[in-house]
mmCIF file of N, CA and C in Angstrom:
data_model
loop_
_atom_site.group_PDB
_atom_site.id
_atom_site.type_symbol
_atom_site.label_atom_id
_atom_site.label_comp_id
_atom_site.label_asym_id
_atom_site.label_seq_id
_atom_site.Cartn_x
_atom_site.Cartn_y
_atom_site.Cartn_z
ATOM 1 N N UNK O 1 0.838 -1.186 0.000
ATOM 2 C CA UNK O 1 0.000 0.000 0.000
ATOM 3 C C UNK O 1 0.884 1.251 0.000
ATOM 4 N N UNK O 2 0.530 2.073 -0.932
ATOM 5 C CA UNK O 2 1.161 3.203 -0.810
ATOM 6 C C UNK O 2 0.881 4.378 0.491
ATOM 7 N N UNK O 3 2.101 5.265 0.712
ATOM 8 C CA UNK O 3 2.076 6.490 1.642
ATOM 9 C C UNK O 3 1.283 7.462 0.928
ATOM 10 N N UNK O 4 1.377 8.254 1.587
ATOM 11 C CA UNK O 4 0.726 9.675 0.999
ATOM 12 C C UNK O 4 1.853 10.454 0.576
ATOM 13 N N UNK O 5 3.158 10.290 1.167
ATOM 14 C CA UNK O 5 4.147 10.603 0.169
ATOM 15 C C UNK O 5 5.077 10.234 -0.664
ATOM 16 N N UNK O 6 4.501 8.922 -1.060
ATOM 17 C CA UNK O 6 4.665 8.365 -2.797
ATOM 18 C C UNK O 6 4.077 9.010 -3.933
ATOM 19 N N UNK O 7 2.924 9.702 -3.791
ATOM 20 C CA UNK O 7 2.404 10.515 -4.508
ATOM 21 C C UNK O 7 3.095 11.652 -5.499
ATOM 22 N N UNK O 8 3.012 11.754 -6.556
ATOM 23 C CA UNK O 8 3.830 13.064 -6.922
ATOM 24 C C UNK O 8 2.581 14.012 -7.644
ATOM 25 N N UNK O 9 2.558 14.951 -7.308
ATOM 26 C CA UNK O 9 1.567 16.272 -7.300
ATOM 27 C C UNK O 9 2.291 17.192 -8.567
ATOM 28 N N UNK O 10 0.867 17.613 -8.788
ATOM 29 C CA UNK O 10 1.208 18.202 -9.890
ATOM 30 C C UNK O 10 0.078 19.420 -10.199
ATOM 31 N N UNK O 11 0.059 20.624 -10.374
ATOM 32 C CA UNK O 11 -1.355 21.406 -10.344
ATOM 33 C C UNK O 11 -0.750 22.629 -11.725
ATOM 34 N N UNK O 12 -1.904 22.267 -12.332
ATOM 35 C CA UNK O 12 -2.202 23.299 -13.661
ATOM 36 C C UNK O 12 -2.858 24.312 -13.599
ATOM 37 N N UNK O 13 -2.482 25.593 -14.136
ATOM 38 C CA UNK O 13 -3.444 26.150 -14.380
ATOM 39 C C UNK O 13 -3.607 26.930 -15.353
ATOM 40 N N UNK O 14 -4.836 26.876 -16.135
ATOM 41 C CA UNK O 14 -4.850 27.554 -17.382
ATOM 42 C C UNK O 14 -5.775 28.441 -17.233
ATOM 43 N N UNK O 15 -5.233 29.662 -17.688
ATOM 44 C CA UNK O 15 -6.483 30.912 -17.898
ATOM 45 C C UNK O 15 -7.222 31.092 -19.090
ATOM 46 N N UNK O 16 -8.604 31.597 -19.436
ATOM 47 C CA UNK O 16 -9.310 31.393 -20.351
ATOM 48 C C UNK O 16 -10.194 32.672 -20.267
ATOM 49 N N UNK O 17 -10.619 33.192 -21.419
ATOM 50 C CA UNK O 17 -10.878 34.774 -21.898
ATOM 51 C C UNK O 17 -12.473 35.156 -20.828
ATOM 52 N N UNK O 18 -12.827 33.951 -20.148
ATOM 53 C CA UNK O 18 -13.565 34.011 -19.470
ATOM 54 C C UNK O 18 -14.387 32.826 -18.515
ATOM 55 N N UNK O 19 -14.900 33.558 -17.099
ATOM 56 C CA UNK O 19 -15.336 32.602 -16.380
ATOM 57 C C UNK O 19 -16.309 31.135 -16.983
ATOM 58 N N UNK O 20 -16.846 31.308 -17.892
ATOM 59 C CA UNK O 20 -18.036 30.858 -18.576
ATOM 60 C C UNK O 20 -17.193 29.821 -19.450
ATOM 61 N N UNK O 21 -15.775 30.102 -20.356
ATOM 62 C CA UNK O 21 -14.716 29.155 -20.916
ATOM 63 C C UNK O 21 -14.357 27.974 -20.048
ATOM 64 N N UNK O 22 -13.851 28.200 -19.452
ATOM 65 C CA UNK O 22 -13.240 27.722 -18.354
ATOM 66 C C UNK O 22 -14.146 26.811 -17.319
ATOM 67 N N UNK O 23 -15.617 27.128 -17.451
ATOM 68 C CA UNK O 23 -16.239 25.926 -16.535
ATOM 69 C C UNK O 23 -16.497 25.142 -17.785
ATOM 70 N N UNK O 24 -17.016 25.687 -19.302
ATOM 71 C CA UNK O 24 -16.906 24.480 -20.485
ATOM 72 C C UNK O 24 -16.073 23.593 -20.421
ATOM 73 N N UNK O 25 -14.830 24.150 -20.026
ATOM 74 C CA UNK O 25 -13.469 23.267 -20.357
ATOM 75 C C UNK O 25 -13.140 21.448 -19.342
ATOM 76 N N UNK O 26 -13.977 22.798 -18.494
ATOM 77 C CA UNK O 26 -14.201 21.715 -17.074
ATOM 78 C C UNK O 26 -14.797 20.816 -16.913
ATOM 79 N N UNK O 27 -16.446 20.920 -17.706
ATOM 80 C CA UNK O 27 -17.415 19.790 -17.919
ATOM 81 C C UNK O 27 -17.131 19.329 -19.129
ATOM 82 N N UNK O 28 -16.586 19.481 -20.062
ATOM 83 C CA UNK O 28 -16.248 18.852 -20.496
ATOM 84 C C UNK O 28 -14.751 17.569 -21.287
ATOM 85 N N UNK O 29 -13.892 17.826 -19.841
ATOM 86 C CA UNK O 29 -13.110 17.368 -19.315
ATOM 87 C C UNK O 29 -12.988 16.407 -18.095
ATOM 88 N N UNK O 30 -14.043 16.480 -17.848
ATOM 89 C CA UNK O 30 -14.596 16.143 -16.160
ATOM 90 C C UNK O 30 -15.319 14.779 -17.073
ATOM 91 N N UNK O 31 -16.200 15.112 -18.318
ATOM 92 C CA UNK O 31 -16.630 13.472 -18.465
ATOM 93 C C UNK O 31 -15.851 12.120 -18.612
ATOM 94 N N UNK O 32 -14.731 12.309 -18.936
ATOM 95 C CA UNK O 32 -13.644 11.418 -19.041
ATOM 96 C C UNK O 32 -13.221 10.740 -17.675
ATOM 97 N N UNK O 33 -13.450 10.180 -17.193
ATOM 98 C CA UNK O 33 -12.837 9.365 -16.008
ATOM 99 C C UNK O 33 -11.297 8.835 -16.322
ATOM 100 N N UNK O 34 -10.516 8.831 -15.079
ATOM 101 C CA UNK O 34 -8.651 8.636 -15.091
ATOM 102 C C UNK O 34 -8.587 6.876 -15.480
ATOM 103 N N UNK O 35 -8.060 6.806 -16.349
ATOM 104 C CA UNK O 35 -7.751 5.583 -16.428
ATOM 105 C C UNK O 35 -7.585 4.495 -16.033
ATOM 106 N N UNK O 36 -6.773 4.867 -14.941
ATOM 107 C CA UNK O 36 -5.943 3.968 -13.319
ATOM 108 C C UNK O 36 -6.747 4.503 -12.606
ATOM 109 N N UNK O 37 -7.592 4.847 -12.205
ATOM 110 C CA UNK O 37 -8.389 5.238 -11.048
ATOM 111 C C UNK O 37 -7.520 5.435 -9.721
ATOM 112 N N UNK O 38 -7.159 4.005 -9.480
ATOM 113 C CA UNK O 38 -6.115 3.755 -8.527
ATOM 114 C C UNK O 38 -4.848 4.232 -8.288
ATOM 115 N N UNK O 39 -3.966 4.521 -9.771
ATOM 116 C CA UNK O 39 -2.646 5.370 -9.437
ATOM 117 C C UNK O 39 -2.699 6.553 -10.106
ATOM 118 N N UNK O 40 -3.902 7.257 -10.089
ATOM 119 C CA UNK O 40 -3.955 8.859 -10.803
ATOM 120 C C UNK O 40 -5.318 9.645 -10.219
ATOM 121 N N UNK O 41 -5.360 10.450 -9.470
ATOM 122 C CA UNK O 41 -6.337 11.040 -8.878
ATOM 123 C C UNK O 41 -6.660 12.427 -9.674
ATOM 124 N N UNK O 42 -7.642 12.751 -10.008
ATOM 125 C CA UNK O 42 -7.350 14.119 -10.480
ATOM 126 C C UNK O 42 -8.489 14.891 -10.186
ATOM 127 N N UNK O 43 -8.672 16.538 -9.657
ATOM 128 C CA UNK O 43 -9.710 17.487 -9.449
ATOM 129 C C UNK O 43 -9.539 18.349 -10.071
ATOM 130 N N UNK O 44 -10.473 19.042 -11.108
ATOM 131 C CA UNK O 44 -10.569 20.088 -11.283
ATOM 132 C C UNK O 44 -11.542 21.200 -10.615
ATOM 133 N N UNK O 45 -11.503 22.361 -11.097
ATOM 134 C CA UNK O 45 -11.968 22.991 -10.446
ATOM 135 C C UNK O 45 -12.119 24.460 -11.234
ATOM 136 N N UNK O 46 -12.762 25.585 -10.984
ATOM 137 C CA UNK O 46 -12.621 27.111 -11.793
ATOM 138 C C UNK O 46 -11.900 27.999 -10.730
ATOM 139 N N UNK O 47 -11.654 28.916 -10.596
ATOM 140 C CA UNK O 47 -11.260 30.035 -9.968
ATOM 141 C C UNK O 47 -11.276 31.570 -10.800
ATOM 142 N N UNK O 48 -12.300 31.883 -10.803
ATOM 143 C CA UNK O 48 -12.838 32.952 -11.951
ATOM 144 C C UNK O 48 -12.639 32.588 -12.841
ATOM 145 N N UNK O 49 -11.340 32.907 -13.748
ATOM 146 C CA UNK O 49 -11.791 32.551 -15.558
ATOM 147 C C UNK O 49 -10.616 31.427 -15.535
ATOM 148 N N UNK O 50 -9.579 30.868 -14.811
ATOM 149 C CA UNK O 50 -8.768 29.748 -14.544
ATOM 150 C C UNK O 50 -9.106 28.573 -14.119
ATOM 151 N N UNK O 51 -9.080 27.716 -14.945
ATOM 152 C CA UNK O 51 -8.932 26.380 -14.517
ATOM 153 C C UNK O 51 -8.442 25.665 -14.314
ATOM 154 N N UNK O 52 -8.348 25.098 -13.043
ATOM 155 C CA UNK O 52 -7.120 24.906 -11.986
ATOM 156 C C UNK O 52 -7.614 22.974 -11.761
ATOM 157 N N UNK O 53 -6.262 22.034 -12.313
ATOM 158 C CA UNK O 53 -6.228 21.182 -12.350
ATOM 159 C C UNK O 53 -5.487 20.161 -11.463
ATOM 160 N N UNK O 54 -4.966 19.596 -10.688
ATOM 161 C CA UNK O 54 -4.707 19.400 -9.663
ATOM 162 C C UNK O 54 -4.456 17.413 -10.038
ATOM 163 N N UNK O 55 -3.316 17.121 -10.019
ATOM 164 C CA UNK O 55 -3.119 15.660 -10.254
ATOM 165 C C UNK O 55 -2.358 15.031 -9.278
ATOM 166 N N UNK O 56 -2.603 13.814 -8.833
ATOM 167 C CA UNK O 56 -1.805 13.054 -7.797
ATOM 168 C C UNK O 56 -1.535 11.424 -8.676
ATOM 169 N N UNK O 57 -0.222 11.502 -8.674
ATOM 170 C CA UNK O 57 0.038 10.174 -9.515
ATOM 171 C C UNK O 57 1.279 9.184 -8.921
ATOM 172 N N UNK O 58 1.053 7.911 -8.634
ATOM 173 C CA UNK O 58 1.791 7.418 -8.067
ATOM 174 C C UNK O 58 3.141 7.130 -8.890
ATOM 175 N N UNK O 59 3.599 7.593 -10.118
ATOM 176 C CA UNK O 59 5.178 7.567 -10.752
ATOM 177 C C UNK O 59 5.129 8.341 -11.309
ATOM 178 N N UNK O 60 5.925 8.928 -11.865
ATOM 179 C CA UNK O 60 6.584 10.152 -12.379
ATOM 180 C C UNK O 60 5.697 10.017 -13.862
ATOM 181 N N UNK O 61 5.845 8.919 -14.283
ATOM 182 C CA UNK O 61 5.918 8.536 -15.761
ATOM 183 C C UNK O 61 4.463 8.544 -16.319
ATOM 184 N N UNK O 62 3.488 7.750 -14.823
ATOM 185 C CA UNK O 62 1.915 8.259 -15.079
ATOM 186 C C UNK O 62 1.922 9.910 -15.066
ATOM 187 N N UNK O 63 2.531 10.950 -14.336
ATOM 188 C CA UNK O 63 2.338 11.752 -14.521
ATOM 189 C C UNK O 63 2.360 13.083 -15.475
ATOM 190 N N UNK O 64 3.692 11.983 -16.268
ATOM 191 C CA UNK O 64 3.477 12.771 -18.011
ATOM 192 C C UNK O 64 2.821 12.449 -19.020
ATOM 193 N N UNK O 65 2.590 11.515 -18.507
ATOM 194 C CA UNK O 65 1.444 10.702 -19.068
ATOM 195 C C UNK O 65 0.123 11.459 -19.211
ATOM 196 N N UNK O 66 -0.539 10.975 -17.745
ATOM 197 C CA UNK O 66 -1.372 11.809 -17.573
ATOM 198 C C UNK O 66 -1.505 13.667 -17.762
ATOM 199 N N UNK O 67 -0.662 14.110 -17.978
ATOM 200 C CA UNK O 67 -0.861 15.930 -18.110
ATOM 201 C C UNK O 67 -0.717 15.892 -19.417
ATOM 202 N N UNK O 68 -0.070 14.880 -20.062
ATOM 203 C CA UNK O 68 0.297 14.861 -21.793
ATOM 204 C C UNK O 68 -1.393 15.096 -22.310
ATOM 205 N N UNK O 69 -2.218 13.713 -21.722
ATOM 206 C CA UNK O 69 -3.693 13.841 -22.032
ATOM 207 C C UNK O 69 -4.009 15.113 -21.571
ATOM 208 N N UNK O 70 -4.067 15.560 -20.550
ATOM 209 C CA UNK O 70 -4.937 16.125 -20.252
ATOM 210 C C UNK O 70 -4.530 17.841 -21.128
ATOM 211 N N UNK O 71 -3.737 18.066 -21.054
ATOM 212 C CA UNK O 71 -3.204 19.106 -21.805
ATOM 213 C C UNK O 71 -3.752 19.120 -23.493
ATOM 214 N N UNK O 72 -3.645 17.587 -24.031
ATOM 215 C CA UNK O 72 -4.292 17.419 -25.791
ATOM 216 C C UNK O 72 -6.221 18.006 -25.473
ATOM 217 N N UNK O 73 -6.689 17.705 -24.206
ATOM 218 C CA UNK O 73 -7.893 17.938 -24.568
ATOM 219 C C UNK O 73 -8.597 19.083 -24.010
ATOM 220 N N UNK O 74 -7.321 19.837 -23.316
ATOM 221 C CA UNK O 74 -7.414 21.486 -23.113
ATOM 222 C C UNK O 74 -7.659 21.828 -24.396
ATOM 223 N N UNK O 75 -6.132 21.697 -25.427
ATOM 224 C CA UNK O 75 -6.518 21.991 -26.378
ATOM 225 C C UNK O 75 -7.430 22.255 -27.582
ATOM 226 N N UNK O 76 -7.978 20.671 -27.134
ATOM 227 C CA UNK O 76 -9.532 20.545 -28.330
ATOM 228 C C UNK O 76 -10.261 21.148 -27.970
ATOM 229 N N UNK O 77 -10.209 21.528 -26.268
ATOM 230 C CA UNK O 77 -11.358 22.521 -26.227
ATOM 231 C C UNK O 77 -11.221 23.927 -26.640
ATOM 232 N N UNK O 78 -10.364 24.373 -26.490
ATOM 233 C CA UNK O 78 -9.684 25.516 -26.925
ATOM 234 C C UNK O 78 -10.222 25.989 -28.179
ATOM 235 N N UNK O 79 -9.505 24.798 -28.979
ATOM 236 C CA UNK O 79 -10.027 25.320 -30.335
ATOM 237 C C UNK O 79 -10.926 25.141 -30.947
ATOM 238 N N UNK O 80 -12.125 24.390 -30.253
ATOM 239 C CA UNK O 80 -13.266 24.119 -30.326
ATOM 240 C C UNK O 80 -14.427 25.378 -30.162
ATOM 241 N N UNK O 81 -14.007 26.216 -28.993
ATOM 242 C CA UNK O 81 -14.299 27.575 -28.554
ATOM 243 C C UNK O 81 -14.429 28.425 -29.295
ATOM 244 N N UNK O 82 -13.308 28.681 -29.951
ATOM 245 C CA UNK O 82 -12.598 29.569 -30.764
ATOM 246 C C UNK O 82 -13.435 29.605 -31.826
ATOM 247 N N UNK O 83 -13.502 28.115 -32.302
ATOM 248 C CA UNK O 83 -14.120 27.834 -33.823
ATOM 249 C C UNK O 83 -15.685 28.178 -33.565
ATOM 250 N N UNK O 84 -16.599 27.589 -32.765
ATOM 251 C CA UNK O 84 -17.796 27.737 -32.682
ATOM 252 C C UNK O 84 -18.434 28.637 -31.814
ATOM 253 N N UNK O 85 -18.158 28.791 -30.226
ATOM 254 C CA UNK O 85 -18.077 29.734 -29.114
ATOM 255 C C UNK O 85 -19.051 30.727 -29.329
ATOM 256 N N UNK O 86 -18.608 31.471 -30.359
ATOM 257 C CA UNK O 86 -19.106 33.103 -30.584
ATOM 258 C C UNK O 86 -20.207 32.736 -31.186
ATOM 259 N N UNK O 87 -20.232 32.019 -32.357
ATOM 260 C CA UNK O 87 -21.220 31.793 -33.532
ATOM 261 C C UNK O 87 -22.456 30.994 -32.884
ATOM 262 N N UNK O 88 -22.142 30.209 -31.339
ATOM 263 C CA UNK O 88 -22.763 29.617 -31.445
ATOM 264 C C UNK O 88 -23.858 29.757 -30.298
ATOM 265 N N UNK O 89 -23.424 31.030 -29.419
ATOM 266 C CA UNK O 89 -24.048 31.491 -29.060
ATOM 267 C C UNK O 89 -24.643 32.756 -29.132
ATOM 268 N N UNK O 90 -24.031 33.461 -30.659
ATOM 269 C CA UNK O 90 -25.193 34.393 -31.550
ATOM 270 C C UNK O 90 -26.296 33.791 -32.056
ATOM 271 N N UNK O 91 -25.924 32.302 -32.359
ATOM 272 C CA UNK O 91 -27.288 31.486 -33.161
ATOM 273 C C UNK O 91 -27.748 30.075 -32.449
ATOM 274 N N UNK O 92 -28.233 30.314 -31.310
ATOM 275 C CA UNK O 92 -28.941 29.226 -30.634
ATOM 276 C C UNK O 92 -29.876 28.300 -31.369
ATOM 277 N N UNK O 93 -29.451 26.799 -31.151
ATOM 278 C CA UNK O 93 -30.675 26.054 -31.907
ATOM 279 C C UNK O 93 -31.753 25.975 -31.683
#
């Protein structure tokens, strides 16, 4: 059984042009469940327009691992935003 300081910590945070970005990014980042359940813990969270990510991983190697993902699907959201965001809440379905 592991300690509590085998753990290696790790906390992100990305800022986003607004509070309202940034909880998108969140729910829809948040549907994905951690792989290892067991050796990767992860919380997110907002703090005005930042979204503040917070990882506990029991090896180094899950942990580039894990921020590698999690960082590719910052991105998609990102540019997902970018692309539709504006347009798509001038033209509601």
């Amino acid at each position: 059984m592991s300690s509590d300081t085998d753990w290696h910590r790790i906390t992100i945070r990305i800022p986003f042009a607004s509070a309202k970005h940034a909880h998108i990014a969140m729910q829809a980042i948040q549907v994905d469940a951690e792989l290892q359940p067991h050796a990767v813990k992860r919380n997110l969270s907002v703090e005005e327009e930042v979204l503040v990510a917070s990882f506990e991983t029991l090896t180094v190697r899950l942990a580039r691992l894990t921020i590698n993902a999690f960082l590719e699907n910052v991105d998609l959201v990102v540019r997902t935003i970018q692309e539709f965001g504006e347009s798509a809440e001038q033209h509601p379905p």
